[in-house]
XYZ file of C-alpha atoms in Angstrom:
663
model
C 60.202 108.870 49.132
C 59.641 107.370 52.575
C 58.674 109.384 55.651
C 62.302 110.038 56.602
C 63.114 111.339 53.108
C 64.937 108.278 51.776
C 63.698 106.647 48.549
C 60.987 104.017 49.123
C 62.278 100.481 48.584
C 60.918 98.245 45.851
C 59.530 95.976 48.556
C 56.576 96.622 50.863
C 56.668 99.288 53.541
C 57.123 97.816 57.030
C 55.126 100.141 59.236
C 53.529 98.374 62.199
C 55.796 97.286 65.054
C 54.941 94.658 67.658
C 57.043 94.362 70.791
C 54.962 91.887 72.840
C 56.293 88.345 73.120
C 55.017 85.213 74.885
C 57.496 82.375 75.432
C 56.101 78.947 76.357
C 56.034 78.111 80.054
C 58.938 75.897 81.211
C 56.396 73.130 81.937
C 54.952 73.260 78.405
C 58.398 73.459 76.789
C 59.644 70.409 78.719
C 56.789 68.161 77.555
C 56.545 69.436 73.954
C 56.824 67.022 71.025
C 58.969 69.469 69.025
C 62.227 70.594 70.620
C 64.792 73.165 69.368
C 67.127 70.415 68.075
C 64.587 69.673 65.326
C 65.603 72.880 63.483
C 69.272 71.863 63.599
C 68.581 68.313 62.394
C 66.523 69.585 59.449
C 69.104 72.218 58.494
C 71.963 69.691 58.603
C 70.230 67.142 56.328
C 66.885 68.342 54.996
C 66.102 65.307 52.845
C 67.225 62.908 55.573
C 64.955 64.763 58.008
C 61.912 64.325 55.718
C 62.750 60.658 55.128
C 62.805 60.129 58.912
C 59.395 61.825 59.283
C 57.904 59.700 56.492
C 59.224 56.481 58.060
C 58.240 57.392 61.624
C 54.710 58.660 60.945
C 53.519 56.608 57.961
C 53.131 52.845 57.484
C 54.499 51.758 54.098
C 53.495 48.545 52.343
C 56.718 48.767 50.319
C 59.331 51.037 51.927
C 60.756 53.838 49.796
C 64.460 54.073 48.971
C 64.495 57.459 47.214
C 63.439 60.582 49.148
C 63.161 63.255 46.434
C 63.344 63.250 42.647
C 63.367 66.891 41.458
C 64.564 66.117 37.926
C 61.101 66.909 36.509
C 60.868 70.287 38.287
C 58.557 71.974 39.055
C 56.765 68.612 39.472
C 58.284 66.845 42.485
C 58.367 63.132 43.241
C 58.694 62.324 46.950
C 59.228 58.782 48.321
C 58.224 57.692 44.802
C 59.225 54.014 44.888
C 57.281 53.343 48.108
C 53.679 52.063 48.216
C 51.004 52.751 50.825
C 47.304 53.441 51.346
C 45.950 56.609 52.987
C 42.893 54.952 54.580
C 45.020 52.137 55.998
C 47.229 54.757 57.661
C 44.264 56.739 58.985
C 42.220 53.800 60.279
C 43.302 50.148 59.895
C 46.687 50.375 61.540
C 45.222 51.888 64.718
C 42.855 48.928 64.979
C 45.645 46.452 64.180
C 47.827 47.988 66.903
C 45.125 47.743 69.590
C 43.673 51.268 69.471
C 40.337 50.285 67.940
C 38.309 51.324 70.998
C 39.755 54.851 71.004
C 37.232 57.512 69.940
C 38.103 58.878 66.491
C 35.188 61.308 66.086
C 32.819 63.024 68.507
C 30.128 64.344 66.161
C 27.881 67.213 67.215
C 25.003 67.975 64.822
C 23.629 71.481 64.700
C 20.207 70.403 66.053
C 21.978 68.762 69.044
C 22.126 65.144 67.847
C 25.417 63.397 68.607
C 27.357 60.331 67.457
C 30.603 58.808 68.628
C 32.748 56.762 66.249
C 35.694 54.717 67.509
C 38.478 53.628 65.163
C 36.748 50.199 65.050
C 33.511 51.905 63.929
C 35.386 53.979 61.386
C 37.088 50.902 59.900
C 33.735 49.159 59.488
C 32.067 52.218 57.882
C 34.987 53.059 55.559
C 35.243 49.423 54.411
C 31.516 49.244 53.695
C 31.597 52.578 51.841
C 34.578 51.406 49.743
C 32.672 48.233 48.823
C 29.556 50.299 48.009
C 31.581 52.565 45.693
C 33.143 49.505 44.035
C 29.644 48.129 43.431
C 28.792 51.401 41.647
C 31.730 50.878 39.308
C 34.371 53.086 40.960
C 37.873 51.811 40.197
C 41.391 52.954 41.109
C 42.045 56.254 39.329
C 38.353 57.202 38.876
C 37.367 60.582 40.327
C 34.572 60.992 42.879
C 33.048 64.372 43.805
C 31.921 64.797 47.425
C 29.299 67.482 48.195
C 28.295 66.987 51.826
C 27.665 68.868 55.066
C 30.081 68.473 58.012
C 28.862 65.052 59.106
C 30.880 61.860 59.789
C 29.912 60.483 56.374
C 32.012 63.258 54.795
C 35.182 61.862 56.397
C 34.081 58.269 55.697
C 33.481 59.130 52.023
C 36.947 60.707 51.622
C 38.640 57.711 53.248
C 36.590 55.229 51.212
C 37.779 56.905 48.002
C 41.372 56.857 49.266
C 40.986 53.170 50.150
C 40.192 52.444 46.487
C 42.875 54.772 45.116
C 40.060 56.863 43.583
C 40.982 60.578 43.875
C 38.264 62.590 45.615
C 37.307 66.160 44.885
C 35.377 67.737 47.735
C 33.182 70.684 46.791
C 32.073 72.884 49.681
C 28.354 72.375 50.400
C 27.676 76.111 50.093
C 28.702 76.313 46.434
C 26.125 76.741 43.686
C 25.007 74.183 41.094
C 27.082 75.983 38.440
C 30.232 75.874 40.579
C 29.579 72.181 41.184
C 28.973 71.537 37.461
C 32.308 73.095 36.414
C 34.217 71.000 38.969
C 32.444 67.751 38.022
C 33.209 68.421 34.344
C 36.875 69.343 34.904
C 37.529 66.248 37.066
C 35.338 64.003 34.839
C 33.788 62.566 38.004
C 32.103 59.175 37.765
C 30.147 59.368 41.047
C 28.891 62.210 43.268
C 28.366 61.630 47.000
C 25.891 64.093 48.502
C 23.097 64.354 51.102
C 19.444 65.335 51.035
C 20.647 68.398 52.953
C 22.365 69.659 56.069
C 21.334 71.812 59.004
C 22.406 75.457 58.957
C 21.222 78.192 61.338
C 18.412 76.054 62.667
C 16.899 74.945 59.368
C 17.484 72.154 56.848
C 19.354 73.383 53.766
C 18.913 71.187 50.675
C 21.960 69.867 48.756
C 20.577 67.223 46.396
C 18.705 69.702 44.094
C 22.012 71.436 43.285
C 23.514 68.059 42.299
C 20.500 67.256 40.109
C 20.905 70.615 38.344
C 24.691 70.257 38.036
C 24.501 66.919 36.223
C 21.639 67.710 33.853
C 22.807 67.727 30.219
C 23.566 71.264 29.022
C 24.089 72.470 25.427
C 24.045 68.861 24.268
C 26.849 67.848 26.638
C 26.142 64.866 28.899
C 27.485 64.750 32.473
C 30.236 62.178 33.170
C 28.386 61.224 36.396
C 26.929 57.699 36.392
C 25.645 57.474 39.975
C 24.716 59.754 42.884
C 25.096 58.314 46.386
C 22.808 60.190 48.811
C 23.182 60.374 52.609
C 19.892 60.874 54.461
C 20.621 63.674 56.934
C 17.620 66.012 57.185
C 14.800 63.714 56.011
C 13.466 66.386 53.630
C 11.682 65.351 50.427
C 14.272 64.427 47.815
C 13.791 63.785 44.110
C 15.293 60.467 43.011
C 16.278 59.277 39.531
C 15.765 55.529 39.294
C 18.921 53.648 38.315
C 21.174 56.644 38.927
C 20.538 57.692 42.525
C 21.265 55.383 45.465
C 20.665 55.926 49.184
C 23.907 55.732 51.176
C 22.279 53.674 53.959
C 20.915 51.113 51.482
C 24.262 50.780 49.699
C 26.220 50.380 52.947
C 23.740 47.999 54.539
C 24.258 45.435 51.794
C 28.039 45.973 51.613
C 30.639 43.686 53.186
C 32.273 45.045 56.362
C 35.767 44.025 55.238
C 37.726 45.510 52.365
C 41.349 45.055 51.309
C 42.883 48.490 50.671
C 44.407 49.204 47.263
C 48.137 49.773 47.701
C 49.222 52.686 45.536
C 52.522 54.342 44.670
C 53.454 57.378 46.754
C 52.827 59.676 43.770
C 49.320 58.298 43.088
C 46.768 61.171 43.113
C 44.951 61.399 46.468
C 42.699 64.381 45.781
C 41.912 67.358 43.573
C 40.757 70.488 45.387
C 39.464 73.397 43.330
C 40.310 76.990 44.148
C 38.971 79.994 42.300
C 41.373 81.122 39.606
C 41.755 84.686 38.343
C 40.668 83.548 34.876
C 37.308 82.354 36.220
C 38.062 78.711 35.318
C 38.520 76.826 38.602
C 42.022 75.524 39.316
C 42.120 71.864 40.318
C 45.013 71.681 42.771
C 46.429 68.137 42.620
C 47.872 66.435 45.714
C 49.372 62.964 45.764
C 49.636 60.427 48.568
C 52.989 59.762 50.260
C 54.552 63.201 50.657
C 51.237 64.847 51.454
C 50.374 62.376 54.225
C 53.864 62.563 55.734
C 53.820 66.358 56.019
C 50.183 66.494 57.173
C 50.992 64.051 59.996
C 54.299 65.759 60.894
C 52.784 69.240 61.095
C 49.688 68.076 62.973
C 51.779 66.286 65.593
C 54.369 69.033 66.113
C 52.559 72.324 65.493
C 49.666 71.327 67.794
C 51.825 69.273 70.178
C 49.363 66.406 69.819
C 49.266 63.786 72.570
C 46.951 61.300 70.863
C 46.197 59.283 74.046
C 44.857 62.275 75.978
C 44.086 65.246 73.698
C 40.679 66.141 72.277
C 41.343 68.109 69.114
C 38.913 70.359 67.235
C 39.522 72.029 63.888
C 36.444 74.081 62.975
C 37.113 74.025 59.202
C 34.755 72.433 56.697
C 36.092 69.492 54.666
C 35.339 71.576 51.558
C 38.538 73.545 52.253
C 42.114 72.268 52.381
C 42.215 72.803 56.163
C 39.452 70.208 56.482
C 41.462 67.787 54.326
C 44.799 68.125 56.122
C 43.655 68.895 59.675
C 40.304 67.082 59.973
C 40.490 64.002 57.759
C 44.127 63.113 57.189
C 46.558 64.585 59.759
C 44.515 63.866 62.925
C 43.404 60.369 61.940
C 46.871 59.305 60.751
C 48.117 60.402 64.183
C 45.350 58.440 65.951
C 43.737 61.543 67.445
C 40.307 61.966 69.028
C 38.547 64.899 67.411
C 35.309 66.874 67.421
C 33.340 67.496 64.222
C 30.524 70.071 64.372
C 27.965 70.543 61.607
C 26.710 74.059 62.160
C 27.560 77.707 62.658
C 29.093 79.297 65.807
C 25.794 81.038 66.667
C 23.297 78.182 66.354
C 21.183 78.196 68.441
C 23.138 80.763 70.506
C 26.423 82.667 70.294
C 28.087 80.418 72.862
C 27.668 77.163 70.911
C 31.400 76.664 70.236
C 32.351 77.284 73.877
C 29.568 74.935 75.006
C 31.051 72.202 72.758
C 34.560 72.823 74.158
C 33.232 72.505 77.713
C 31.191 69.377 76.861
C 34.016 67.406 75.195
C 36.867 68.986 77.208
C 38.577 70.071 73.985
C 42.316 70.628 74.509
C 43.408 71.904 71.058
C 41.361 74.406 69.019
C 42.224 75.366 65.413
C 40.070 78.081 63.844
C 40.121 81.166 61.606
C 40.811 84.815 62.508
C 37.449 85.826 61.071
C 35.687 83.563 63.606
C 37.802 84.988 66.437
C 36.945 88.556 65.387
C 33.247 87.660 65.161
C 33.365 86.341 68.736
C 35.166 89.530 69.817
C 32.304 91.532 68.292
C 29.738 89.494 70.259
C 31.584 90.235 73.512
C 33.748 88.289 75.952
C 30.908 87.792 78.419
C 29.664 84.928 76.172
C 32.748 82.643 76.400
C 33.043 83.654 80.084
C 29.919 81.575 80.815
C 31.727 78.329 79.880
C 34.614 76.343 81.321
C 37.393 76.577 78.728
C 40.158 75.511 81.108
C 40.775 72.260 79.173
C 42.289 74.234 76.249
C 46.088 73.973 76.121
C 46.964 74.938 72.495
C 45.195 77.408 70.195
C 45.710 77.669 66.430
C 44.831 80.200 63.761
C 44.503 79.565 60.006
C 43.231 81.127 56.789
C 44.601 84.668 56.771
C 46.935 86.818 58.871
C 45.546 87.358 62.378
C 45.735 90.945 63.601
C 47.553 91.413 66.925
C 44.491 92.536 68.910
C 42.454 89.485 67.851
C 45.496 87.344 68.778
C 45.626 88.930 72.245
C 41.874 88.473 72.754
C 42.138 84.826 71.674
C 44.971 84.186 74.137
C 43.387 86.051 77.056
C 39.687 85.229 76.710
C 39.779 81.740 75.145
C 43.220 80.503 76.226
C 43.093 81.760 79.816
C 46.351 83.699 79.227
C 48.302 80.433 79.221
C 47.645 78.445 76.019
C 50.287 79.017 73.320
C 48.920 80.266 69.979
C 50.229 78.843 66.716
C 49.516 81.294 63.880
C 49.933 79.090 60.811
C 50.684 80.121 57.218
C 50.058 77.696 54.377
C 47.844 77.362 51.307
C 45.714 74.896 49.370
C 48.769 74.586 47.132
C 51.279 73.849 49.910
C 49.082 71.037 51.295
C 50.214 71.456 54.900
C 51.483 74.094 57.344
C 54.729 75.775 56.220
C 55.398 78.707 58.570
C 54.333 78.626 62.214
C 55.601 78.928 65.759
C 56.350 75.615 67.492
C 54.356 75.883 70.736
C 57.058 74.539 73.050
C 59.956 76.388 71.401
C 58.916 79.754 69.967
C 58.398 82.962 71.939
C 55.163 83.851 70.130
C 54.506 87.362 68.825
C 50.892 88.499 68.344
C 50.149 88.473 64.619
C 53.326 86.829 63.324
C 53.648 83.393 61.697
C 57.333 83.754 62.642
C 59.562 81.025 61.224
C 59.479 78.264 58.595
C 58.971 74.859 60.199
C 61.967 72.513 60.363
C 62.403 71.115 56.842
C 60.836 74.134 55.090
C 62.899 76.780 53.271
C 61.170 80.161 52.834
C 62.409 83.701 52.279
C 61.175 87.220 51.525
C 62.625 88.801 48.399
C 62.362 92.075 46.483
C 61.498 92.547 42.789
C 65.047 91.563 41.788
C 64.890 88.356 43.866
C 67.266 89.712 46.520
C 66.593 88.578 50.063
C 65.278 91.584 51.999
C 67.101 92.561 55.205
C 65.465 92.332 58.636
C 62.952 95.162 58.815
C 62.190 94.936 55.066
C 59.153 93.748 53.126
C 58.600 91.954 49.826
C 57.381 88.689 48.314
C 57.167 85.411 50.216
C 58.826 82.596 48.259
C 59.520 78.911 48.896
C 62.916 78.071 47.472
C 63.165 74.302 48.070
C 60.588 71.567 47.311
C 58.545 70.168 50.228
C 56.705 66.817 50.561
C 53.064 68.070 50.558
C 53.493 70.479 47.645
C 50.954 70.457 44.833
C 51.994 68.309 41.884
C 50.155 70.424 39.337
C 46.838 71.869 38.233
C 44.587 69.012 37.104
C 44.924 68.635 33.339
C 46.890 71.865 32.839
C 50.649 71.651 33.414
C 51.334 74.969 31.619
C 48.921 76.866 33.858
C 50.681 75.325 36.882
C 54.048 76.589 35.650
C 52.713 80.039 34.709
C 50.762 80.557 37.938
C 53.375 79.561 40.513
C 56.805 79.335 38.892
C 57.087 82.204 36.396
C 57.478 85.302 38.634
C 60.870 84.060 39.845
C 62.069 81.232 37.545
C 62.447 77.931 39.393
C 61.113 79.414 42.643
C 57.591 78.941 44.052
C 55.711 82.217 44.534
C 52.013 82.066 45.326
C 51.113 85.720 45.591
C 51.605 86.658 49.257
C 53.442 89.720 50.496
C 55.352 89.541 53.789
C 57.853 91.406 55.915
C 60.673 90.501 58.274
C 60.768 92.255 61.626
C 63.960 93.285 63.406
C 64.415 89.688 64.659
C 63.966 88.208 61.191
C 60.506 86.812 62.046
C 57.981 86.634 59.197
C 54.746 88.655 59.125
C 52.243 87.922 56.374
C 50.807 91.002 54.673
C 48.082 89.381 52.588
C 47.887 88.850 48.847
C 50.165 91.039 46.750
C 47.043 92.146 44.893
C 45.839 93.512 48.263
C 48.795 95.924 48.334
C 48.006 99.606 47.730
C 50.263 102.182 46.163
C 49.619 105.463 47.958
C 51.839 108.374 46.866
C 54.629 105.961 45.941
C 54.361 103.989 49.202
C 53.390 100.335 48.885
C 51.097 99.761 51.863
C 49.657 96.467 53.013
C 45.914 96.259 53.667
C 46.667 93.819 56.515
C 48.697 96.328 58.524
C 46.063 99.067 58.237
C 43.324 96.582 59.175
C 45.371 95.545 62.219
C 45.796 99.200 63.231
C 42.031 99.770 63.024
C 41.216 96.624 65.009
C 43.727 97.638 67.696
C 41.211 100.349 68.668
C 38.955 99.113 71.475
C 35.816 100.067 69.525
C 36.566 98.053 66.364
C 35.733 94.350 66.001
C 36.669 93.867 62.362
C 37.999 95.899 59.452
C 38.549 95.500 55.722
C 40.734 97.914 53.767
C 41.004 98.377 50.001
C 42.818 100.734 47.684
C 40.561 102.799 45.408
C 41.833 104.794 42.424
C 42.587 108.386 43.363
C 43.640 111.213 41.029
C 45.923 112.814 43.594
C 47.677 109.858 45.238
C 47.309 107.022 42.713
C 45.342 105.004 45.228
C 43.497 106.065 48.350
C 42.881 103.962 51.443
C 39.192 103.116 51.935
C 38.236 101.264 55.138
C 35.094 99.384 56.117
C 34.736 98.745 59.861
C 32.411 96.776 62.123
C 32.157 98.217 65.632
C 32.060 96.117 68.804
C 28.843 95.900 70.800
C 30.332 98.203 73.493
C 31.873 100.678 71.001
C 30.143 103.802 72.348
C 31.963 103.377 75.648
C 35.363 103.227 73.935
C 34.627 106.118 71.556
C 32.664 108.444 73.831
C 30.381 109.382 70.923
C 27.754 108.008 68.561
C 28.283 110.689 65.900
C 29.494 108.963 62.737
C 31.710 111.846 61.540
C 33.405 111.992 64.937
C 33.877 108.205 64.954
C 35.526 108.369 61.503
C 37.883 111.129 62.655
C 38.835 109.213 65.831
C 39.637 106.084 63.801
C 41.597 107.994 61.120
C 43.703 109.616 63.827
C 44.209 106.234 65.503
C 45.653 104.775 62.280
C 47.865 107.843 61.925
C 49.185 107.303 65.440
C 49.682 103.517 65.017
C 51.297 103.565 61.561
C 51.822 107.108 60.293
C 49.900 109.803 58.407
C 50.494 108.112 55.029
C 48.271 105.193 56.088
C 45.267 107.247 57.271
C 42.173 106.053 55.384
C 40.698 108.706 53.084
C 37.237 107.246 53.778
C 35.931 105.062 56.581
C 32.506 103.475 56.416
C 30.928 101.898 59.503
C 29.048 98.744 58.398
C 27.051 95.999 60.121
C 28.663 93.158 58.126
C 31.447 92.536 55.602
C 31.171 90.488 52.402
C 32.624 87.081 53.214
C 32.835 83.740 51.483
C 31.347 80.815 53.355
C 34.842 79.926 54.595
C 35.031 83.361 56.232
C 37.415 85.152 53.861
C 36.643 88.813 53.195
C 36.030 89.449 49.487
C 37.990 92.677 49.100
C 37.494 92.560 45.323
C 33.817 93.391 45.831
C 34.629 96.190 48.271
C 37.040 97.620 45.679
C 34.218 97.583 43.111
C 32.000 99.576 45.480
C 34.782 101.984 46.490
C 35.460 102.765 42.813
C 31.734 103.080 41.971
C 31.802 100.063 39.633
C 29.085 97.471 39.193
C 29.739 94.796 41.810
C 31.313 91.673 40.263
C 30.453 87.999 40.756
C 29.127 87.517 44.300
C 27.927 83.911 43.982
C 30.299 82.560 46.643
C 29.208 85.094 49.298
C 27.649 83.700 52.453
C 25.112 86.581 52.389
C 24.721 88.439 49.092
C 22.530 91.204 50.613
C 25.583 92.582 52.451
C 26.866 94.285 49.285
C 23.612 96.197 48.714
C 23.773 97.650 52.229
C 27.434 98.665 51.810
C 26.787 100.264 48.408
C 23.919 102.291 49.887
C 26.126 103.425 52.771
C 28.913 104.588 50.440
C 26.554 106.523 48.179
C 25.322 108.703 51.052
């Protein structure tokens, strides 16, 4: 039963309500790339709309005549009879059209070293790298694994592979040798591109030893890798295997500075990006060329309102994640943008490093993750206040739902109460942004992704696949194919069908819960496996986390459901307090703090959502991309041995939390 005595719906409870709304200023709306008519055009002729985007934003060697072939569903074919090259679109055409002197990349190394690459520079480097890879035997269709820090060579390496039609598979530089080994084996990679190391928190962090370990024969099985191309970044001592390992600078120095791109069909594989699967075997998400590039360019131009001649864009994501593929390497460069790439962490050598970079390069568009925003909230707003952030005109959020209070802080402290915020929902599998405000059209609501972009069809349904009414919650589904969609799981078509297309036959469902508010706007509620069942109520961890963070004393919160004899599951919360928390709470007594926060959740949402336990912690277990690993917190809350923690940024965090809970 629900609180008013009516039976609880099969969908998710919709408990938090947000009434604040921020329409764009008339000045911003008037100059925006995306106007309201775009929704109408896409609704009237969806396929015609996507064909127009693909023709306007992408240069085709052979123009396509067919927009979508869905006869092999759930594997789509978009623009399939057209041919193109991704690197040509990202680099060559800008040079050919007279934009070669425009800055493509402002690079900021963690130690303070800088480099500037124009589109002319980028063309020269990508061509040389493509020739160097060819000399190592890489041919169209061969796979190349990239395991690099956030340095310009990472982007050059991706584009060089694309230039050859050799699908790349980027593995995040923080992953272990075993994680790297499984990805190399699954992709059957011929070459690995790595570095001696990268700089992280003020010290060199070696990468090459992990590659050496990952390609050693194991259990009589030889590695498919023939060569390792090594960028010299830190200068640390590096073991070299004669005949196998090659220095990047030596290979490029002897390579020709011109290279004819390989023209491929639109459905030619562009990259494989591995995500962790529930079975433990990594899932190689396959993206192809034409549709992916068209949607990456379309979303980058319209969601961020990019003015390529004047904007300085900065997406803080690593290229090891899909955000770094779509919104560092491909989308921005296809659109001819000038962007910042930064190697290090937000607090190296001080907690104002990001804001210092924004002031230095006069960054106008910032795209980052809620976890980074909440970390900066925890450090205090006096830090960004020391820097001139007035150049910022659009702010973006990606990676997980952003709680309303972090959204408000981001707008007020970083955006000067004027920059629109685009809270974007998408996934590795979708390839590009799917649900987001348009900054010159949408009256933004703190914490809501709001509406599917023009050309995207999404809905929220209940267990019986009925569309939920406004005010209801359920499962987020995508009911029509889209250009950047994944084309499969590498080498495993059945797993692709089972994982994404079996819950609702013929409909894409990727595991996220969501709700519609009274206006029909979409709010993401996190993974369905992050939903708790408390006394028959299906509660979203995201809403309870947002309620906790709405208290002035709380910087960040993670909520899990732990088995409970009485209620089925009980709400267990882990909170990080802000540096000035004592002021907001009026006490330092932990029991009193817990009671204050429990009551706050009760007031914000209702008594049903009050956490049974709250633990104040110094840190939360996060992956290196900043996602909270709630699975590990659930293990601790249910007194189980903590599961695999190899992808944690700091594995000692779990020991501290376990000790705290056992008190």
